[in-house]
């Protein structure tokens, strides 16, 4: 087996000596790799279909359904963190009481909880199969994932709006800690950065740095690969869900409902 490590944005800044703030999500990381399985032995008990090609389409649909259902949980968890980080950024910037900021946080919460509703719905509407396992509602699972291809992008847009341009224009941790003298009064680069990037009283510039770098990582950096781009393409790109929605949507049944109500034979 081979693992070819992927490159991420801002790699150089993250690898600078002593960097911890600029890493963004230092606790959990966020990297990708190309995994190549070369001459791998598969024991018979792990073979799902052995020549039973008539079930190939069904197993793909069911696997995709479970995967698309899970996005109503995993991406919502990430969304909770993004919303919290945006709220902290607003607080550190001293604008948390502004009505426009409050409204943006409300909209982010509304979108995130709507995704959660979809995940709960397709799970609760599932049914027990003859084999004893539970099958989620395929239509609602695909609706869930279709929404996930859209809502996180708006959540991130609003987070960037609340945080402000500082999340991408702020100097690096190395600059904030620099002892290089440049000012006429003996001020260092670090002194100048900490002076002009101070916000509200009681909030350190380091805390402000940390939340801004975290948001940059979630919205634009390596972690965004797992939130925004994966929201779009994980478990199938948008068109894959639309195909399944068309198959599961029961348009003929809905037409019959309309005919019955309208008195059409």
PDB file of C-alpha atoms in Angstrom:
ATOM      1  CA  UNK A   1       0.000   0.000   0.000  1.00  0.00           C
ATOM      2  CA  UNK A   2       1.205   3.495  -0.846  1.00  0.00           C
ATOM      3  CA  UNK A   3       0.143   6.800   0.740  1.00  0.00           C
ATOM      4  CA  UNK A   4       1.051   9.909  -1.259  1.00  0.00           C
ATOM      5  CA  UNK A   5       0.704  12.926   1.004  1.00  0.00           C
ATOM      6  CA  UNK A   6      -1.350  15.821  -0.349  1.00  0.00           C
ATOM      7  CA  UNK A   7      -0.234  19.473  -0.332  1.00  0.00           C
ATOM      8  CA  UNK A   8      -2.338  22.153   1.301  1.00  0.00           C
ATOM      9  CA  UNK A   9      -2.630  25.924   1.075  1.00  0.00           C
ATOM     10  CA  UNK A  10      -0.288  27.970   3.301  1.00  0.00           C
ATOM     11  CA  UNK A  11       2.022  24.976   3.857  1.00  0.00           C
ATOM     12  CA  UNK A  12       5.097  27.174   4.204  1.00  0.00           C
ATOM     13  CA  UNK A  13       3.607  29.450   6.856  1.00  0.00           C
ATOM     14  CA  UNK A  14       2.433  26.452   8.868  1.00  0.00           C
ATOM     15  CA  UNK A  15       5.910  24.913   8.792  1.00  0.00           C
ATOM     16  CA  UNK A  16       7.732  27.983  10.106  1.00  0.00           C
ATOM     17  CA  UNK A  17       9.739  27.290  13.248  1.00  0.00           C
ATOM     18  CA  UNK A  18       7.696  27.697  16.411  1.00  0.00           C
ATOM     19  CA  UNK A  19       4.392  28.128  14.586  1.00  0.00           C
ATOM     20  CA  UNK A  20       1.293  26.939  16.414  1.00  0.00           C
ATOM     21  CA  UNK A  21      -1.307  29.662  15.850  1.00  0.00           C
ATOM     22  CA  UNK A  22      -0.805  29.733  12.073  1.00  0.00           C
ATOM     23  CA  UNK A  23      -1.440  25.987  11.881  1.00  0.00           C
ATOM     24  CA  UNK A  24      -5.151  26.750  12.327  1.00  0.00           C
ATOM     25  CA  UNK A  25      -6.588  23.472  13.582  1.00  0.00           C
ATOM     26  CA  UNK A  26      -3.589  22.265  15.558  1.00  0.00           C
ATOM     27  CA  UNK A  27      -5.551  19.802  17.680  1.00  0.00           C
ATOM     28  CA  UNK A  28      -7.159  17.706  14.948  1.00  0.00           C
ATOM     29  CA  UNK A  29      -5.322  18.725  11.769  1.00  0.00           C
ATOM     30  CA  UNK A  30      -6.812  18.196   8.347  1.00  0.00           C
ATOM     31  CA  UNK A  31      -4.803  16.516   5.604  1.00  0.00           C
ATOM     32  CA  UNK A  32      -5.503  14.378   2.566  1.00  0.00           C
ATOM     33  CA  UNK A  33      -3.561  11.590   0.898  1.00  0.00           C
ATOM     34  CA  UNK A  34      -3.774   9.459  -2.233  1.00  0.00           C
ATOM     35  CA  UNK A  35      -4.042   5.856  -0.997  1.00  0.00           C
ATOM     36  CA  UNK A  36      -3.031   3.175  -3.492  1.00  0.00           C
ATOM     37  CA  UNK A  37      -3.920  -0.440  -2.648  1.00  0.00           C
ATOM     38  CA  UNK A  38      -1.406  -2.469  -4.645  1.00  0.00           C
ATOM     39  CA  UNK A  39      -1.770  -6.297  -4.688  1.00  0.00           C
ATOM     40  CA  UNK A  40      -3.990  -6.411  -1.598  1.00  0.00           C
ATOM     41  CA  UNK A  41      -5.409  -9.796  -0.571  1.00  0.00           C
ATOM     42  CA  UNK A  42      -9.162  -9.773   0.230  1.00  0.00           C
ATOM     43  CA  UNK A  43     -10.365 -12.738   2.354  1.00  0.00           C
ATOM     44  CA  UNK A  44     -13.557 -14.412   1.133  1.00  0.00           C
ATOM     45  CA  UNK A  45     -15.575 -13.289   4.174  1.00  0.00           C
ATOM     46  CA  UNK A  46     -14.984  -9.652   3.176  1.00  0.00           C
ATOM     47  CA  UNK A  47     -16.273 -10.064  -0.387  1.00  0.00           C
ATOM     48  CA  UNK A  48     -19.750  -8.504  -0.537  1.00  0.00           C
ATOM     49  CA  UNK A  49     -20.724  -9.609  -4.037  1.00  0.00           C
ATOM     50  CA  UNK A  50     -19.142 -12.601  -5.763  1.00  0.00           C
ATOM     51  CA  UNK A  51     -20.506 -12.613  -9.295  1.00  0.00           C
ATOM     52  CA  UNK A  52     -23.933 -11.418  -8.098  1.00  0.00           C
ATOM     53  CA  UNK A  53     -23.907  -8.438 -10.440  1.00  0.00           C
ATOM     54  CA  UNK A  54     -27.709  -8.058 -10.400  1.00  0.00           C
ATOM     55  CA  UNK A  55     -27.388  -6.501  -6.925  1.00  0.00           C
ATOM     56  CA  UNK A  56     -24.559  -4.118  -7.860  1.00  0.00           C
ATOM     57  CA  UNK A  57     -26.850  -1.138  -8.476  1.00  0.00           C
ATOM     58  CA  UNK A  58     -28.776  -1.708  -5.245  1.00  0.00           C
ATOM     59  CA  UNK A  59     -25.648  -1.938  -3.082  1.00  0.00           C
ATOM     60  CA  UNK A  60     -24.278   1.299  -4.542  1.00  0.00           C
ATOM     61  CA  UNK A  61     -27.586   3.104  -3.924  1.00  0.00           C
ATOM     62  CA  UNK A  62     -27.832   1.839  -0.357  1.00  0.00           C
ATOM     63  CA  UNK A  63     -24.214   2.596   0.486  1.00  0.00           C
ATOM     64  CA  UNK A  64     -24.564   6.088  -0.961  1.00  0.00           C
ATOM     65  CA  UNK A  65     -27.800   6.573   0.994  1.00  0.00           C
ATOM     66  CA  UNK A  66     -26.131   5.771   4.324  1.00  0.00           C
ATOM     67  CA  UNK A  67     -23.214   8.047   3.435  1.00  0.00           C
ATOM     68  CA  UNK A  68     -25.509  10.910   2.446  1.00  0.00           C
ATOM     69  CA  UNK A  69     -27.526  10.459   5.638  1.00  0.00           C
ATOM     70  CA  UNK A  70     -24.343  10.803   7.723  1.00  0.00           C
ATOM     71  CA  UNK A  71     -23.690  14.253   6.286  1.00  0.00           C
ATOM     72  CA  UNK A  72     -26.662  15.500   8.296  1.00  0.00           C
ATOM     73  CA  UNK A  73     -24.512  14.869  11.351  1.00  0.00           C
ATOM     74  CA  UNK A  74     -20.837  15.292  10.503  1.00  0.00           C
ATOM     75  CA  UNK A  75     -21.111  18.535   8.541  1.00  0.00           C
ATOM     76  CA  UNK A  76     -23.536  19.937  11.114  1.00  0.00           C
ATOM     77  CA  UNK A  77     -20.955  19.290  13.840  1.00  0.00           C
ATOM     78  CA  UNK A  78     -18.373  21.239  11.851  1.00  0.00           C
ATOM     79  CA  UNK A  79     -20.976  23.936  11.271  1.00  0.00           C
ATOM     80  CA  UNK A  80     -21.516  24.282  15.031  1.00  0.00           C
ATOM     81  CA  UNK A  81     -17.801  24.976  15.469  1.00  0.00           C
ATOM     82  CA  UNK A  82     -17.736  27.507  12.602  1.00  0.00           C
ATOM     83  CA  UNK A  83     -20.734  29.329  14.099  1.00  0.00           C
ATOM     84  CA  UNK A  84     -19.062  29.369  17.508  1.00  0.00           C
ATOM     85  CA  UNK A  85     -15.819  30.689  16.030  1.00  0.00           C
ATOM     86  CA  UNK A  86     -17.685  33.426  14.147  1.00  0.00           C
ATOM     87  CA  UNK A  87     -19.480  34.431  17.351  1.00  0.00           C
ATOM     88  CA  UNK A  88     -16.146  34.594  19.192  1.00  0.00           C
ATOM     89  CA  UNK A  89     -14.598  36.671  16.402  1.00  0.00           C
ATOM     90  CA  UNK A  90     -17.492  39.126  16.674  1.00  0.00           C
ATOM     91  CA  UNK A  91     -17.053  39.271  20.437  1.00  0.00           C
ATOM     92  CA  UNK A  92     -13.293  39.827  20.175  1.00  0.00           C
ATOM     93  CA  UNK A  93     -13.903  42.537  17.552  1.00  0.00           C
ATOM     94  CA  UNK A  94     -16.370  44.221  19.930  1.00  0.00           C
ATOM     95  CA  UNK A  95     -19.368  43.986  17.596  1.00  0.00           C
ATOM     96  CA  UNK A  96     -21.291  41.045  19.062  1.00  0.00           C
ATOM     97  CA  UNK A  97     -24.259  43.252  20.001  1.00  0.00           C
ATOM     98  CA  UNK A  98     -24.731  44.704  16.516  1.00  0.00           C
ATOM     99  CA  UNK A  99     -28.086  43.653  15.049  1.00  0.00           C
ATOM    100  CA  UNK A 100     -26.525  42.778  11.675  1.00  0.00           C
ATOM    101  CA  UNK A 101     -24.072  40.410  13.358  1.00  0.00           C
ATOM    102  CA  UNK A 102     -26.807  38.797  15.450  1.00  0.00           C
ATOM    103  CA  UNK A 103     -28.918  38.262  12.327  1.00  0.00           C
ATOM    104  CA  UNK A 104     -26.040  36.563  10.496  1.00  0.00           C
ATOM    105  CA  UNK A 105     -25.451  34.188  13.407  1.00  0.00           C
ATOM    106  CA  UNK A 106     -29.191  33.404  13.462  1.00  0.00           C
ATOM    107  CA  UNK A 107     -29.138  32.605   9.736  1.00  0.00           C
ATOM    108  CA  UNK A 108     -26.061  30.384  10.139  1.00  0.00           C
ATOM    109  CA  UNK A 109     -27.817  28.500  12.936  1.00  0.00           C
ATOM    110  CA  UNK A 110     -31.009  28.172  10.882  1.00  0.00           C
ATOM    111  CA  UNK A 111     -29.126  26.669   7.937  1.00  0.00           C
ATOM    112  CA  UNK A 112     -27.118  24.322  10.132  1.00  0.00           C
ATOM    113  CA  UNK A 113     -30.130  23.036  12.056  1.00  0.00           C
ATOM    114  CA  UNK A 114     -32.033  22.521   8.792  1.00  0.00           C
ATOM    115  CA  UNK A 115     -29.275  20.112   7.735  1.00  0.00           C
ATOM    116  CA  UNK A 116     -29.571  18.361  11.084  1.00  0.00           C
ATOM    117  CA  UNK A 117     -33.338  18.043  10.583  1.00  0.00           C
ATOM    118  CA  UNK A 118     -32.732  16.276   7.267  1.00  0.00           C
ATOM    119  CA  UNK A 119     -30.318  13.824   8.880  1.00  0.00           C
ATOM    120  CA  UNK A 120     -32.789  13.042  11.662  1.00  0.00           C
ATOM    121  CA  UNK A 121     -35.698  12.732   9.212  1.00  0.00           C
ATOM    122  CA  UNK A 122     -34.091  10.199   6.867  1.00  0.00           C
ATOM    123  CA  UNK A 123     -32.992   8.155   9.883  1.00  0.00           C
ATOM    124  CA  UNK A 124     -36.324   8.177  11.718  1.00  0.00           C
ATOM    125  CA  UNK A 125     -38.218   7.329   8.523  1.00  0.00           C
ATOM    126  CA  UNK A 126     -36.061   4.258   7.933  1.00  0.00           C
ATOM    127  CA  UNK A 127     -37.297   0.686   8.102  1.00  0.00           C
ATOM    128  CA  UNK A 128     -36.073  -2.732   9.157  1.00  0.00           C
ATOM    129  CA  UNK A 129     -35.040  -5.040   6.310  1.00  0.00           C
ATOM    130  CA  UNK A 130     -35.493  -8.811   6.166  1.00  0.00           C
ATOM    131  CA  UNK A 131     -31.821  -9.179   7.070  1.00  0.00           C
ATOM    132  CA  UNK A 132     -32.447  -7.330  10.352  1.00  0.00           C
ATOM    133  CA  UNK A 133     -30.523  -4.144   9.591  1.00  0.00           C
ATOM    134  CA  UNK A 134     -32.164  -0.749   9.172  1.00  0.00           C
ATOM    135  CA  UNK A 135     -32.390   1.030   5.829  1.00  0.00           C
ATOM    136  CA  UNK A 136     -32.676   4.808   5.870  1.00  0.00           C
ATOM    137  CA  UNK A 137     -35.243   6.629   3.726  1.00  0.00           C
ATOM    138  CA  UNK A 138     -33.319   6.977   0.460  1.00  0.00           C
ATOM    139  CA  UNK A 139     -35.241   9.995  -0.821  1.00  0.00           C
ATOM    140  CA  UNK A 140     -34.735  12.016   2.353  1.00  0.00           C
ATOM    141  CA  UNK A 141     -31.077  10.951   2.585  1.00  0.00           C
ATOM    142  CA  UNK A 142     -30.449  12.351  -0.884  1.00  0.00           C
ATOM    143  CA  UNK A 143     -32.361  15.535  -0.044  1.00  0.00           C
ATOM    144  CA  UNK A 144     -30.137  15.824   3.043  1.00  0.00           C
ATOM    145  CA  UNK A 145     -26.925  15.596   1.004  1.00  0.00           C
ATOM    146  CA  UNK A 146     -28.289  17.927  -1.700  1.00  0.00           C
ATOM    147  CA  UNK A 147     -28.754  20.603   0.979  1.00  0.00           C
ATOM    148  CA  UNK A 148     -25.254  19.905   2.285  1.00  0.00           C
ATOM    149  CA  UNK A 149     -23.866  20.811  -1.154  1.00  0.00           C
ATOM    150  CA  UNK A 150     -25.285  24.331  -0.632  1.00  0.00           C
ATOM    151  CA  UNK A 151     -25.776  25.405   2.971  1.00  0.00           C
ATOM    152  CA  UNK A 152     -22.170  25.105   4.264  1.00  0.00           C
ATOM    153  CA  UNK A 153     -21.047  27.536   1.560  1.00  0.00           C
ATOM    154  CA  UNK A 154     -23.494  30.135   2.859  1.00  0.00           C
ATOM    155  CA  UNK A 155     -22.515  29.402   6.461  1.00  0.00           C
ATOM    156  CA  UNK A 156     -18.851  29.966   5.599  1.00  0.00           C
ATOM    157  CA  UNK A 157     -19.684  33.136   3.626  1.00  0.00           C
ATOM    158  CA  UNK A 158     -21.482  34.548   6.650  1.00  0.00           C
ATOM    159  CA  UNK A 159     -18.623  33.498   8.965  1.00  0.00           C
ATOM    160  CA  UNK A 160     -16.150  35.374   6.766  1.00  0.00           C
ATOM    161  CA  UNK A 161     -18.487  38.375   6.768  1.00  0.00           C
ATOM    162  CA  UNK A 162     -18.699  38.415  10.575  1.00  0.00           C
ATOM    163  CA  UNK A 163     -14.952  37.837  11.112  1.00  0.00           C
ATOM    164  CA  UNK A 164     -13.845  40.546   8.692  1.00  0.00           C
ATOM    165  CA  UNK A 165     -10.917  40.734   6.308  1.00  0.00           C
ATOM    166  CA  UNK A 166      -8.466  40.423   9.189  1.00  0.00           C
ATOM    167  CA  UNK A 167      -8.720  36.635   8.989  1.00  0.00           C
ATOM    168  CA  UNK A 168      -6.637  36.735   5.784  1.00  0.00           C
ATOM    169  CA  UNK A 169      -4.694  40.019   6.077  1.00  0.00           C
ATOM    170  CA  UNK A 170      -3.363  39.590   9.634  1.00  0.00           C
ATOM    171  CA  UNK A 171       0.436  39.218  10.022  1.00  0.00           C
ATOM    172  CA  UNK A 172       1.825  35.817  10.957  1.00  0.00           C
ATOM    173  CA  UNK A 173       2.604  34.521  14.428  1.00  0.00           C
ATOM    174  CA  UNK A 174       6.292  35.055  13.633  1.00  0.00           C
ATOM    175  CA  UNK A 175       5.634  38.781  13.124  1.00  0.00           C
ATOM    176  CA  UNK A 176       3.651  39.124  16.353  1.00  0.00           C
ATOM    177  CA  UNK A 177       6.539  37.538  18.262  1.00  0.00           C
ATOM    178  CA  UNK A 178       9.349  39.291  16.380  1.00  0.00           C
ATOM    179  CA  UNK A 179      11.917  41.246  18.418  1.00  0.00           C
ATOM    180  CA  UNK A 180      13.393  42.991  15.367  1.00  0.00           C
ATOM    181  CA  UNK A 181      13.625  46.738  16.133  1.00  0.00           C
ATOM    182  CA  UNK A 182      12.176  48.971  13.410  1.00  0.00           C
ATOM    183  CA  UNK A 183      10.470  51.896  15.223  1.00  0.00           C
ATOM    184  CA  UNK A 184      12.066  55.252  15.955  1.00  0.00           C
ATOM    185  CA  UNK A 185      11.404  54.710  19.660  1.00  0.00           C
ATOM    186  CA  UNK A 186      12.885  51.233  19.744  1.00  0.00           C
ATOM    187  CA  UNK A 187       9.631  49.463  18.950  1.00  0.00           C
ATOM    188  CA  UNK A 188       9.908  45.934  17.587  1.00  0.00           C
ATOM    189  CA  UNK A 189       7.790  44.435  14.819  1.00  0.00           C
ATOM    190  CA  UNK A 190       6.037  42.440  17.548  1.00  0.00           C
ATOM    191  CA  UNK A 191       5.295  45.606  19.554  1.00  0.00           C
ATOM    192  CA  UNK A 192       3.773  47.291  16.502  1.00  0.00           C
ATOM    193  CA  UNK A 193       1.636  44.282  15.567  1.00  0.00           C
ATOM    194  CA  UNK A 194       0.315  43.875  19.105  1.00  0.00           C
ATOM    195  CA  UNK A 195      -0.353  47.616  19.371  1.00  0.00           C
ATOM    196  CA  UNK A 196      -2.357  48.029  16.192  1.00  0.00           C
ATOM    197  CA  UNK A 197      -4.203  44.721  16.336  1.00  0.00           C
ATOM    198  CA  UNK A 198      -5.484  45.195  19.873  1.00  0.00           C
ATOM    199  CA  UNK A 199      -9.304  45.171  19.930  1.00  0.00           C
ATOM    200  CA  UNK A 200     -11.591  45.278  22.924  1.00  0.00           C
ATOM    201  CA  UNK A 201     -10.307  45.528  26.466  1.00  0.00           C
ATOM    202  CA  UNK A 202      -9.622  42.180  28.109  1.00  0.00           C
ATOM    203  CA  UNK A 203      -8.999  40.313  24.838  1.00  0.00           C
ATOM    204  CA  UNK A 204      -5.375  39.533  24.007  1.00  0.00           C
ATOM    205  CA  UNK A 205      -4.102  39.868  20.468  1.00  0.00           C
ATOM    206  CA  UNK A 206      -3.018  36.223  20.726  1.00  0.00           C
ATOM    207  CA  UNK A 207      -6.592  35.068  21.352  1.00  0.00           C
ATOM    208  CA  UNK A 208      -7.711  37.206  18.420  1.00  0.00           C
ATOM    209  CA  UNK A 209      -5.006  35.685  16.265  1.00  0.00           C
ATOM    210  CA  UNK A 210      -6.027  32.187  17.242  1.00  0.00           C
ATOM    211  CA  UNK A 211      -9.703  32.543  16.393  1.00  0.00           C
ATOM    212  CA  UNK A 212      -8.954  34.346  13.106  1.00  0.00           C
ATOM    213  CA  UNK A 213      -6.442  31.704  12.027  1.00  0.00           C
ATOM    214  CA  UNK A 214      -8.886  28.972  13.016  1.00  0.00           C
ATOM    215  CA  UNK A 215     -11.619  30.551  10.880  1.00  0.00           C
ATOM    216  CA  UNK A 216      -9.203  30.998   7.983  1.00  0.00           C
ATOM    217  CA  UNK A 217      -8.365  27.312   8.241  1.00  0.00           C
ATOM    218  CA  UNK A 218     -12.039  26.275   8.363  1.00  0.00           C
ATOM    219  CA  UNK A 219     -13.184  28.594   5.576  1.00  0.00           C
ATOM    220  CA  UNK A 220     -10.210  28.702   3.206  1.00  0.00           C
ATOM    221  CA  UNK A 221      -7.411  26.389   4.314  1.00  0.00           C
ATOM    222  CA  UNK A 222      -6.822  22.669   4.752  1.00  0.00           C
ATOM    223  CA  UNK A 223      -9.901  22.134   6.928  1.00  0.00           C
ATOM    224  CA  UNK A 224     -12.054  23.736   4.218  1.00  0.00           C
ATOM    225  CA  UNK A 225     -11.239  20.733   2.049  1.00  0.00           C
ATOM    226  CA  UNK A 226     -13.190  18.644   4.551  1.00  0.00           C
ATOM    227  CA  UNK A 227     -15.993  21.157   5.035  1.00  0.00           C
ATOM    228  CA  UNK A 228     -16.713  23.102   1.868  1.00  0.00           C
ATOM    229  CA  UNK A 229     -15.290  20.949  -0.910  1.00  0.00           C
ATOM    230  CA  UNK A 230     -16.233  17.682   0.770  1.00  0.00           C
ATOM    231  CA  UNK A 231     -19.730  19.066   1.344  1.00  0.00           C
ATOM    232  CA  UNK A 232     -19.952  19.477  -2.410  1.00  0.00           C
ATOM    233  CA  UNK A 233     -18.359  16.245  -3.640  1.00  0.00           C
ATOM    234  CA  UNK A 234     -18.323  13.806  -0.704  1.00  0.00           C
ATOM    235  CA  UNK A 235     -20.798  10.889  -1.033  1.00  0.00           C
ATOM    236  CA  UNK A 236     -21.365  11.946  -4.634  1.00  0.00           C
ATOM    237  CA  UNK A 237     -21.522  15.316  -6.350  1.00  0.00           C
ATOM    238  CA  UNK A 238     -24.867  17.202  -6.519  1.00  0.00           C
ATOM    239  CA  UNK A 239     -26.062  15.610  -9.748  1.00  0.00           C
ATOM    240  CA  UNK A 240     -25.820  12.140  -8.189  1.00  0.00           C
ATOM    241  CA  UNK A 241     -28.346  13.140  -5.539  1.00  0.00           C
ATOM    242  CA  UNK A 242     -30.608  14.737  -8.119  1.00  0.00           C
ATOM    243  CA  UNK A 243     -30.696  11.488 -10.090  1.00  0.00           C
ATOM    244  CA  UNK A 244     -31.727   9.609  -6.949  1.00  0.00           C
ATOM    245  CA  UNK A 245     -34.303  12.247  -6.013  1.00  0.00           C
ATOM    246  CA  UNK A 246     -35.820  11.830  -9.483  1.00  0.00           C
ATOM    247  CA  UNK A 247     -35.964   8.046  -8.993  1.00  0.00           C
ATOM    248  CA  UNK A 248     -37.374   8.172  -5.478  1.00  0.00           C
ATOM    249  CA  UNK A 249     -39.615  11.234  -5.811  1.00  0.00           C
ATOM    250  CA  UNK A 250     -42.729   9.292  -6.949  1.00  0.00           C
ATOM    251  CA  UNK A 251     -43.892  11.923  -9.431  1.00  0.00           C
ATOM    252  CA  UNK A 252     -46.568   9.593 -10.793  1.00  0.00           C
ATOM    253  CA  UNK A 253     -48.036   9.169  -7.324  1.00  0.00           C
ATOM    254  CA  UNK A 254     -48.069  12.930  -6.783  1.00  0.00           C
ATOM    255  CA  UNK A 255     -49.827  13.414 -10.136  1.00  0.00           C
ATOM    256  CA  UNK A 256     -52.462  10.948  -8.992  1.00  0.00           C
ATOM    257  CA  UNK A 257     -52.978  12.925  -5.754  1.00  0.00           C
ATOM    258  CA  UNK A 258     -53.641  16.041  -7.842  1.00  0.00           C
ATOM    259  CA  UNK A 259     -56.029  14.134 -10.149  1.00  0.00           C
ATOM    260  CA  UNK A 260     -57.990  12.734  -7.206  1.00  0.00           C
ATOM    261  CA  UNK A 261     -58.408  16.151  -5.601  1.00  0.00           C
ATOM    262  CA  UNK A 262     -59.242  17.866  -8.903  1.00  0.00           C
ATOM    263  CA  UNK A 263     -61.727  15.159  -9.927  1.00  0.00           C
ATOM    264  CA  UNK A 264     -59.791  14.023 -12.989  1.00  0.00           C
ATOM    265  CA  UNK A 265     -60.347  10.421 -14.080  1.00  0.00           C
TER     266      UNK A 265
END
